[in-house]
Coordinates of C-alpha atoms in Angstrom, one line a residue:
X1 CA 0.9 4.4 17.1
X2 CA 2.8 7.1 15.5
X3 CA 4.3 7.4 12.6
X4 CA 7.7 8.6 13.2
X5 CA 7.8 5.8 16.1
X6 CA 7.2 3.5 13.1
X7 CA 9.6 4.7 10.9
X8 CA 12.7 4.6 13.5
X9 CA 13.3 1.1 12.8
X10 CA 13.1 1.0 9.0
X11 CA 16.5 0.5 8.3
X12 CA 15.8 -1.7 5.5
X13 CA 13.1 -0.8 2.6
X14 CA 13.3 -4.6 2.0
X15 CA 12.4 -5.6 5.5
X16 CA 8.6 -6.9 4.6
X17 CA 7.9 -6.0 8.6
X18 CA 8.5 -2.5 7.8
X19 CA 5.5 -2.8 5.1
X20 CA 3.3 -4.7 7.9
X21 CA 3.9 -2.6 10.1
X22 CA 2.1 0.4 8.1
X23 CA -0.5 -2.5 6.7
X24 CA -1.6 -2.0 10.6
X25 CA -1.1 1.9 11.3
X26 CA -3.5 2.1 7.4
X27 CA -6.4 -0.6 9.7
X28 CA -5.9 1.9 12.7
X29 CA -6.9 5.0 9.8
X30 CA -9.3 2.7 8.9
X31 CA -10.8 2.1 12.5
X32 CA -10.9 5.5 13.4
X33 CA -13.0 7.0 10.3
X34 CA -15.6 3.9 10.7
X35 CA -15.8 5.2 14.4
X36 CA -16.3 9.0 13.0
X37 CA -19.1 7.9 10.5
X38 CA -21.0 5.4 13.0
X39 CA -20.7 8.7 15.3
X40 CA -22.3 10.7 12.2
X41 CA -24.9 8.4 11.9
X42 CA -25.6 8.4 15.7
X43 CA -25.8 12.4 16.2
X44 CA -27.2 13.7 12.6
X45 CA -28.5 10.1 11.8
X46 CA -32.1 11.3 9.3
X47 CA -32.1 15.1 10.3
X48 CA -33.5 16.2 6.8
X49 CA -32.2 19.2 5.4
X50 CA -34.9 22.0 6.4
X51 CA -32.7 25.5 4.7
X52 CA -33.3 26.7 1.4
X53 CA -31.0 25.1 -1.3
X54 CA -30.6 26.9 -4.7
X55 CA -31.0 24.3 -7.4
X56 CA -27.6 23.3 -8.4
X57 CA -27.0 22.4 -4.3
X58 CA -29.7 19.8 -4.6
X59 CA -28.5 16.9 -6.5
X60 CA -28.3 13.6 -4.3
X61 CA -24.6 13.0 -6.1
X62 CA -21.5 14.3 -4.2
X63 CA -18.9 12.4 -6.8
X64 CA -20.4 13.1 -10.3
X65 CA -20.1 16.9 -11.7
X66 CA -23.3 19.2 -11.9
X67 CA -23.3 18.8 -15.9
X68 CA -26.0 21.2 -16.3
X69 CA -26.6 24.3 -18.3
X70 CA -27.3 27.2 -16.5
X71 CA -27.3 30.1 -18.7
X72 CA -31.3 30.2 -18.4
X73 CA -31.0 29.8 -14.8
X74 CA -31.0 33.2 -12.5
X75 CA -29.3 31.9 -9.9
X76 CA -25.5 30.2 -11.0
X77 CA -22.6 29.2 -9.4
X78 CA -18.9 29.9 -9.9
X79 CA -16.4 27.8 -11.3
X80 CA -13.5 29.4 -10.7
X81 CA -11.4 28.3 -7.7
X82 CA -12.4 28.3 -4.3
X83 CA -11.4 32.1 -2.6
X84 CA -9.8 32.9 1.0
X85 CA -13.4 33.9 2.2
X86 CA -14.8 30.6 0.9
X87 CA -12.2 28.7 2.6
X88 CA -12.8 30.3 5.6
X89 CA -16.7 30.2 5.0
X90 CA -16.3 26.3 5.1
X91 CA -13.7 26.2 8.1
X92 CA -16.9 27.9 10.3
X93 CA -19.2 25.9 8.8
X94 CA -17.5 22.5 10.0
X95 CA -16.6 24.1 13.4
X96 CA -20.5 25.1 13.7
X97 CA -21.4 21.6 12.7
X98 CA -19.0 20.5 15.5
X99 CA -20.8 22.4 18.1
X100 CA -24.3 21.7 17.1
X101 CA -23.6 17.8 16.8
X102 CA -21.1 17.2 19.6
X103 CA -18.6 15.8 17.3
X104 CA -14.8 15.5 17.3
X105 CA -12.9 18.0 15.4
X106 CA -11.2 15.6 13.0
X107 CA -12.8 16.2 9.0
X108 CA -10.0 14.0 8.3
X109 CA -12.0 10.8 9.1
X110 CA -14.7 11.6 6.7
X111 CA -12.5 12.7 3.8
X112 CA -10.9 9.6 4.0
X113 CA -13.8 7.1 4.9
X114 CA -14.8 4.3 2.4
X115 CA -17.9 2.3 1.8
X116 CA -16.7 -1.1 2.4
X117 CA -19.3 -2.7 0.5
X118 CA -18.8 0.1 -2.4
X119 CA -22.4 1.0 -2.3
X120 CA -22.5 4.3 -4.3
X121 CA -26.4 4.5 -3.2
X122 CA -27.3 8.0 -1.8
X123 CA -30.4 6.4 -0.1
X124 CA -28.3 4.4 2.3
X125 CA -27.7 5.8 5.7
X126 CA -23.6 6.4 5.2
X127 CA -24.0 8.6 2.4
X128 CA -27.4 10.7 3.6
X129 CA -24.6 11.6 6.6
X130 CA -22.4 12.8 4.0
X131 CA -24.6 14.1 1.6
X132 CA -25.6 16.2 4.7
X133 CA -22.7 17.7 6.4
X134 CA -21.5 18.5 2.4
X135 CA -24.4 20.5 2.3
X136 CA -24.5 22.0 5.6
X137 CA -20.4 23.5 4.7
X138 CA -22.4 24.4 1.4
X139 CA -25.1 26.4 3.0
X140 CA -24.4 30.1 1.6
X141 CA -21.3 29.3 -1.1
X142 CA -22.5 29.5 -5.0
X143 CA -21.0 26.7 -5.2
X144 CA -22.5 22.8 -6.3
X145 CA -22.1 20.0 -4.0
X146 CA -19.7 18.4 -6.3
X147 CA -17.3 21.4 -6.0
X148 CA -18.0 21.7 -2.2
X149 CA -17.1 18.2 -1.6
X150 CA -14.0 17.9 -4.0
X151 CA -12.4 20.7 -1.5
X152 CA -13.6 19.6 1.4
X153 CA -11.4 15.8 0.4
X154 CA -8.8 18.1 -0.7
X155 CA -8.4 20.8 2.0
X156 CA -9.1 18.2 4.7
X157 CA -8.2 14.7 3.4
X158 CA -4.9 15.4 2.3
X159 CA -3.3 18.7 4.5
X160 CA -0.4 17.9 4.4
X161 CA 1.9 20.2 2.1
X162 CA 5.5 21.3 1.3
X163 CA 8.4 19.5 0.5
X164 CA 8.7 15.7 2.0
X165 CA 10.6 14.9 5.0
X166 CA 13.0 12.4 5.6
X167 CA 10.8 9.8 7.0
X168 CA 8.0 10.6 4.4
X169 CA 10.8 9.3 1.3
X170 CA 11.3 6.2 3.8
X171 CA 7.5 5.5 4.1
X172 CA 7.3 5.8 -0.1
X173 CA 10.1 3.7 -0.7
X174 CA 9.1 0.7 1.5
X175 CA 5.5 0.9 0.2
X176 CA 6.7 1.1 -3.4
X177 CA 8.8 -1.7 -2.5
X178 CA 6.3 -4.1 -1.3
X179 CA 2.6 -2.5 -2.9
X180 CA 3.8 -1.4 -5.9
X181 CA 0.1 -1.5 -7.8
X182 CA -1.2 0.3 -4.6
X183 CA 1.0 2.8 -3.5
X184 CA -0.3 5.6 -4.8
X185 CA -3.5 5.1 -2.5
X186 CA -2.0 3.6 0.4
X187 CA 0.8 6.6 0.7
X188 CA -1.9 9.1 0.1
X189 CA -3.9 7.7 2.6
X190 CA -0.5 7.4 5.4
X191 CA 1.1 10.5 5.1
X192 CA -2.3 12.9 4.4
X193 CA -1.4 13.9 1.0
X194 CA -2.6 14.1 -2.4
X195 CA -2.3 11.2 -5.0
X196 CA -0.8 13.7 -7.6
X197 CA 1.6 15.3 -5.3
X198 CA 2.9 11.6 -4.3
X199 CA 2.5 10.3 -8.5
X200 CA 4.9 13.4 -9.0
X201 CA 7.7 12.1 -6.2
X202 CA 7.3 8.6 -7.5
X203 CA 8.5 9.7 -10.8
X204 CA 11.7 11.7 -9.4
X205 CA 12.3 8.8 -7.2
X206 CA 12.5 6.1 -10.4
X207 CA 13.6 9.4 -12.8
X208 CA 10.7 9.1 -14.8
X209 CA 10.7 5.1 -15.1
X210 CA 6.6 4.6 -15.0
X211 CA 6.0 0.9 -12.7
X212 CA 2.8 0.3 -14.9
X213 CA 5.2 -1.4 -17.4
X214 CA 6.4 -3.7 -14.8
X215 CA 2.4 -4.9 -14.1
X216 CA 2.1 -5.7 -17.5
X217 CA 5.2 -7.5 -19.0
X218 CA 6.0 -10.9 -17.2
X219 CA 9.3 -11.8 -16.3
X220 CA 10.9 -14.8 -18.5
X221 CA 14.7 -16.0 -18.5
X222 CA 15.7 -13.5 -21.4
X223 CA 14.5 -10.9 -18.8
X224 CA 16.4 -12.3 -16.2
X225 CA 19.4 -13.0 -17.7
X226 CA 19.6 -9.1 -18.9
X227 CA 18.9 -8.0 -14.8
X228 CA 21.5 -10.2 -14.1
X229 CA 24.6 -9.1 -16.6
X230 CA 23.5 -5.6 -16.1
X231 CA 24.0 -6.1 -11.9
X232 CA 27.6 -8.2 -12.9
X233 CA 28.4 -5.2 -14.9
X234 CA 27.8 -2.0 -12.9
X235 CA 28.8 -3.9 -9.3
X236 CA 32.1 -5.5 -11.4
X237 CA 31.3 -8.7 -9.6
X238 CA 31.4 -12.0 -10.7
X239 CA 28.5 -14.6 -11.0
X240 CA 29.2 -16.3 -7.2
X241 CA 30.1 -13.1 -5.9
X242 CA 26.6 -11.5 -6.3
X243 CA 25.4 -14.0 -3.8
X244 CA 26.9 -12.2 -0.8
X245 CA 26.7 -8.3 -2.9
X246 CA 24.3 -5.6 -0.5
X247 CA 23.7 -3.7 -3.9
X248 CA 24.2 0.6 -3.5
X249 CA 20.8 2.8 -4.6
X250 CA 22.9 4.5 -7.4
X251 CA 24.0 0.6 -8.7
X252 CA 20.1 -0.4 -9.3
X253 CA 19.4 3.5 -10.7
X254 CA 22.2 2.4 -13.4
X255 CA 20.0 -1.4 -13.8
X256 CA 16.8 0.6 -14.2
X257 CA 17.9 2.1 -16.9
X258 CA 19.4 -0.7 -18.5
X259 CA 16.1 -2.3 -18.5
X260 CA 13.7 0.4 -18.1
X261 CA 11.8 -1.0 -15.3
X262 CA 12.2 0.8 -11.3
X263 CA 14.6 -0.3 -9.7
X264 CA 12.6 -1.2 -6.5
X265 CA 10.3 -3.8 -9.4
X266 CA 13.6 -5.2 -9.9
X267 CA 15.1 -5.0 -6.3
X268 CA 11.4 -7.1 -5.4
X269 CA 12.5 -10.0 -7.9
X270 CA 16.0 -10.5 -7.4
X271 CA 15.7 -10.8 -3.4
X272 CA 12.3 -12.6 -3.8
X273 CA 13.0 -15.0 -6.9
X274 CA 16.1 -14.9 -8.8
X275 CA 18.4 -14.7 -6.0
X276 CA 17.4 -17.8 -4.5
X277 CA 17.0 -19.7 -7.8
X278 CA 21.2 -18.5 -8.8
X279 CA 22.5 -19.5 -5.6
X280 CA 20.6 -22.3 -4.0
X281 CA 21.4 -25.3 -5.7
X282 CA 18.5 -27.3 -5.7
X283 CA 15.0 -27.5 -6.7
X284 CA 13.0 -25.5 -3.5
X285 CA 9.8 -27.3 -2.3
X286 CA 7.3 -24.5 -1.4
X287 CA 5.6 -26.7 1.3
X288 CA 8.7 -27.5 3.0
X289 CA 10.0 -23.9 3.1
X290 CA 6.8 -23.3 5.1
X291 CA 6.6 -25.9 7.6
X292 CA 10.3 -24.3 8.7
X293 CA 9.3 -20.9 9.3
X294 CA 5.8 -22.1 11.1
X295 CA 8.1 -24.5 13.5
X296 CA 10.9 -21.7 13.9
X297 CA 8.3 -19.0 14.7
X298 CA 6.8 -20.9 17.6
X299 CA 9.2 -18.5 20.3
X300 CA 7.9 -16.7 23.2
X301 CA 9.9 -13.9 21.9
X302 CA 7.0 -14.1 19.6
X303 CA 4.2 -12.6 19.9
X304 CA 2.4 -11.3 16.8
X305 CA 3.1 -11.7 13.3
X306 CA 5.4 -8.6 13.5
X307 CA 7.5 -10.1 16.0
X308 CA 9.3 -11.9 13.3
X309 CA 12.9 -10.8 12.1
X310 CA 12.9 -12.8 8.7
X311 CA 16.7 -11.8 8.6
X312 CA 16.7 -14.2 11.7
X313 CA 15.2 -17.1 10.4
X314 CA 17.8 -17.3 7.4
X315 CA 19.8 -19.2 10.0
X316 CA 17.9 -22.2 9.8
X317 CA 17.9 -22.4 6.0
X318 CA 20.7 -23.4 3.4
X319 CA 22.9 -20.7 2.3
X320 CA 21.4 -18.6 -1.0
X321 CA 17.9 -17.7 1.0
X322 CA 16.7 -14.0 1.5
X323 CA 14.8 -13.1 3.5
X324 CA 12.0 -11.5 0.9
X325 CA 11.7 -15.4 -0.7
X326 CA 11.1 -16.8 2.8
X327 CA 8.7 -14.2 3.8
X328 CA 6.6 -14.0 0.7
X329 CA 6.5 -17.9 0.5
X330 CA 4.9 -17.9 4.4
X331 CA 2.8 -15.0 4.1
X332 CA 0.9 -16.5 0.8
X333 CA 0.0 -19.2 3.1
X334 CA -1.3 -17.4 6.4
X335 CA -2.7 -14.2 4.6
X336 CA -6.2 -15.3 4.7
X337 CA -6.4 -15.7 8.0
X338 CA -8.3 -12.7 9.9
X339 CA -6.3 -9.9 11.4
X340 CA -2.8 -12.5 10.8
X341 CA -0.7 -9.5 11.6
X342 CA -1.8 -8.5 14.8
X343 CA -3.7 -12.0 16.1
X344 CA -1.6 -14.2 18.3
X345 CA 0.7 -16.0 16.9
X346 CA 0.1 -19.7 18.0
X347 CA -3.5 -19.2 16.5
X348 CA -1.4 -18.1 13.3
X349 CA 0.8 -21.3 13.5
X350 CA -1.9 -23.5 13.6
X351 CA -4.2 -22.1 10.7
X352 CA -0.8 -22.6 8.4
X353 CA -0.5 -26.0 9.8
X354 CA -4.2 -26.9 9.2
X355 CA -3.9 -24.8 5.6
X356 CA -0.7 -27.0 4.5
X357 CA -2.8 -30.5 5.3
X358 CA -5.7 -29.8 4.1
X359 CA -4.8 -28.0 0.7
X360 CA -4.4 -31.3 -1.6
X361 CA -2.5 -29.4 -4.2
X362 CA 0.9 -30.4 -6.1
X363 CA 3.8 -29.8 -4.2
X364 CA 5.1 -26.3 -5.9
X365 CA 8.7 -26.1 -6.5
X366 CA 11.1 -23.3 -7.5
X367 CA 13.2 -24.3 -10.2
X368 CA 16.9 -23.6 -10.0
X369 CA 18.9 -21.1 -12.9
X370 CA 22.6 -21.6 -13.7
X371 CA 23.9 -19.3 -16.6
X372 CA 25.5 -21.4 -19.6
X373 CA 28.1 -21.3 -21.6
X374 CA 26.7 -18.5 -24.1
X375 CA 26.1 -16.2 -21.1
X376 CA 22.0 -17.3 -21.1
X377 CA 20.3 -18.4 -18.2
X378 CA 18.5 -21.8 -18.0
X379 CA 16.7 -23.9 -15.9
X380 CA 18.3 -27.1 -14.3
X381 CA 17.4 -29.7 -12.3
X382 CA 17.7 -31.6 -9.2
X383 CA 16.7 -34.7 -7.6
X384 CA 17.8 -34.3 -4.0
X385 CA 14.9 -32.4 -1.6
X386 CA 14.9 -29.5 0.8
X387 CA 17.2 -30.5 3.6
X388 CA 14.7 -31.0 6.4
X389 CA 15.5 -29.6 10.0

C-alpha cells in the first residue's frame, strides 16, 4: 500500500477512515521491520564479535551515552559531528554487512524496529543482533556505539528531508486530528522523518499554539460556552445556523486564538461532542447509538472495517449527528477486538453484539446543552429515548 494511493482519498481530515487507514499502512511498517529482525536473528543470530574493539566501542548499551573520562585514555574518540568520509565509512559498512549476511538492503527496518515487550536487556537475542550490526558499521570510526547508533536512526530511520509535500501536510493534519498525544511518533514513523523536524511544522501549522495544554485542562460548560460564542462570532451565524455551518481553516485559526487551544483539539470536540449535544434534542443513549451502526454495517458492500463511510450512516440517525460522535461511540466498543480494522466484518459485528450483552454496565447517556438566557450553556433534560429504527 502506498502512501500517495492512501492519501488520494483524504478529502476530509475529519473522516476517522482516513486515520484507520494509516493505523494499518503504521501495522504494515510494523510487519515488515519484525520480518527484518527475525531475518537478523536467522543469518547473524550469536556470531560473537571476533575484531578488535577500542574500549569506548565495547559497552553492551547502544541508547545510553559513553559518560566516561578519557583524558587518561590513549586511545579517544571524537565528539564532533559525523564527517563526509564517516558517512560514507558507514554506508560501505552496511552494504558489506549486506553481502556477507544475505540481507535486504532496507536499514530502514532496523532503525525503526521496537521491542514489543520493551525489554531494554542487551542479553536478549533482539538486541545482541543490534548491538552487532552497530558495531560491525563501527568497526574503524573513533567513534562510541552510542554515537554510531544515534546516526545510524538518524541517517537511515528518518531520510527523508526538505520541505513537506502536499500530501505530507494532509498525512499531519489527519493524524493531529485523530492522535493528537501520538502524533509526533506516529508521523515520524509514516513519512520517515525526524520528530523535531515534524514538532517544528506542528507549531507553524497551530502558529505556536502547543496541544499539551489541551491534554491537561478538561473541558467543562464555561469552556464550551466560550468555543461556542467565539464560532457564532467569527462565522456571523446564529445559534441554529451552526448546525448545518462546514467551518473554513482560517475561521478555527481565529477560535484558537480566542481560546488558545489548536484548532484541530477544538475541531475534535465540536464534531465529536458539542455538536451533537447543541443540536440533537434529546438525551443520547450510548448503547442504542451502537446497536444502529452494528445493524446498518451488516452490507455486502462491506467488507472490512474501512469499508465504512460514517458520513453514510448519518442517514439513519436524527438530524444533529456527525459523523465523528457516531464513529468514536462504535469504535470504543469494537476496538479491543484483534486486528478490527482489517478482520472481516461479520466477525466484527458479532464481537460488538456479544460486547453490548454481556457488559452489565449503566446505560451511558450524552446529556443535551441549550444556551440560556445570559448567553451560558447548560445542561437539560429529556425523558423521551433514542428513536429506535
Amino acid at each position: 500500500m502506498d502512501l500517495d494511493d492512501i492519501t488520494a482519498g483524504f478529502d476530509d481530515v475529519t473522516d476517522p477512515t482516513c486515520m484507520e487507514m494509516l493505523m494499518i499502512y503504521l501495522e504494515q511498517l510494523e510487519q515488515d521491520d519484525e520480518n527484518f529482525m527475525e531475518l537478523l536473528l536467522e543469518k547473524v543470530g550469536e556470531i560473537p564479535i571476533t575484531w578488535y574493539q577500542p574500549w569506548y566501542q565495547e559497552s553492551i548499551c547502544l541508547t545510553r551515552p559513553l559518560n566516561h573520562n578519557q583524558e587518561s585514555k590513549s586511545e579517544k574518540f571524537r565528539t564532533d559531528s559525523f564527517t563526509k568520509m564517516e558517512k560514507e565509512h558507514i554506508e560501505k559498512k552496511w552494504k558489506s554487512l549486506r553481502k556477507k549476511f544475505n540481507l535486504p538492503d532496507t536499514p530502514i527496518c532496523l532503525a525503526r524496529w521496537r521491542n514489543r515487550n520493551k525489554c531494554r536487556n542487551p542479553v536478549t537475542p533482539e538486541e545482541q543482533v543490534r548491538h552487532f550490526v552497530i558495531a560491525y558499521l563501527a568497526r574503524g570510526l573513533e567513534r562510541n556505539l552510542y554515537q554510531v547508533y544515534q546516526f545510524y536512526l538518524s541517517h537511515y530511520g528518518a531520510p527523508v528531508r526538505g520541505p513537506f509535500s502536499v500530501n505530507e501536510e494532509k498525512i499531519i493534519e489527519v493524524v493531529f486530528q485523530h492522535k493528537p498525544s501520538k502524533a509526533v511518533c506516529y508521523l515520524s514513523r509514516i513519512l520517515g522523518r525526524e520528530p523535531r523536524g515534524i514538532h517544528r511544522r506542528l507549531q507553524i501549522l497551530n502558529k505556536g499554539v502547543k496541544e499539551n495544554k489541551d491534554r491537561t485542562s478538561k473541558w467543562n460548560l464555561s469552556l464550551a460556552t466560550q468555543l461556542v460564542k467565539s464560532l457564532m462570532c467569527h462565522s456571523e451565524k446564529s445559534l441554529e445556523d451552526l448546525k448545518y455551518e462546514r467551518f473554513d481553516k482560517s475561521i478555527w485559526l481565529k477560535v484558537q486564538d480566542d481560546l488558545g487551544r489548536t484548532y484541530t483539539s477544538l475541531q475534535r470536540f465540536w464534531y465529536t461532542f458539542l455538536h451533537v449535544q447543541l443540536f440533537v434534542k434529546y438525551d443520547i443513549k450510548l448503547k442504542q447509538v451502537r446497536k444502529v451502526v452494528l445493524k446498518k454495517i451488516r452490507s455486502p458492500s462491506i467488507q472490512v472495517w474501512t469499508d465504512i463511510r460514517w458520513k453514510e450512516l448519518l442517514k439513519h440517525f436524527p438530524d444533529g449527528f456527525t459523523h465523528m460522535f457516531v464513529y468514536h461511540a462504535t469504535q470504543k466498543l469494537v476496538s479491543s477486538y484483534k486486528n478490527y480494522k482489517t478482520a472481516p466484518i461479520e466477525e466484527v459485528i458479532q464481537y460488538g453484539l456479544n460486547e453490548l450483552k454481556t457488559k452489565v454496565s449503566k446505560s451511558k447517556r450524552l446529556k443535551t446543552l441549550t444556551m440560556n438566557k445570559e448567553g451560558m450553556l447548560e445542561v437539560i433534560e429529556y425523558d423521551n429515548d433514542m428513536h429506535k429504527e
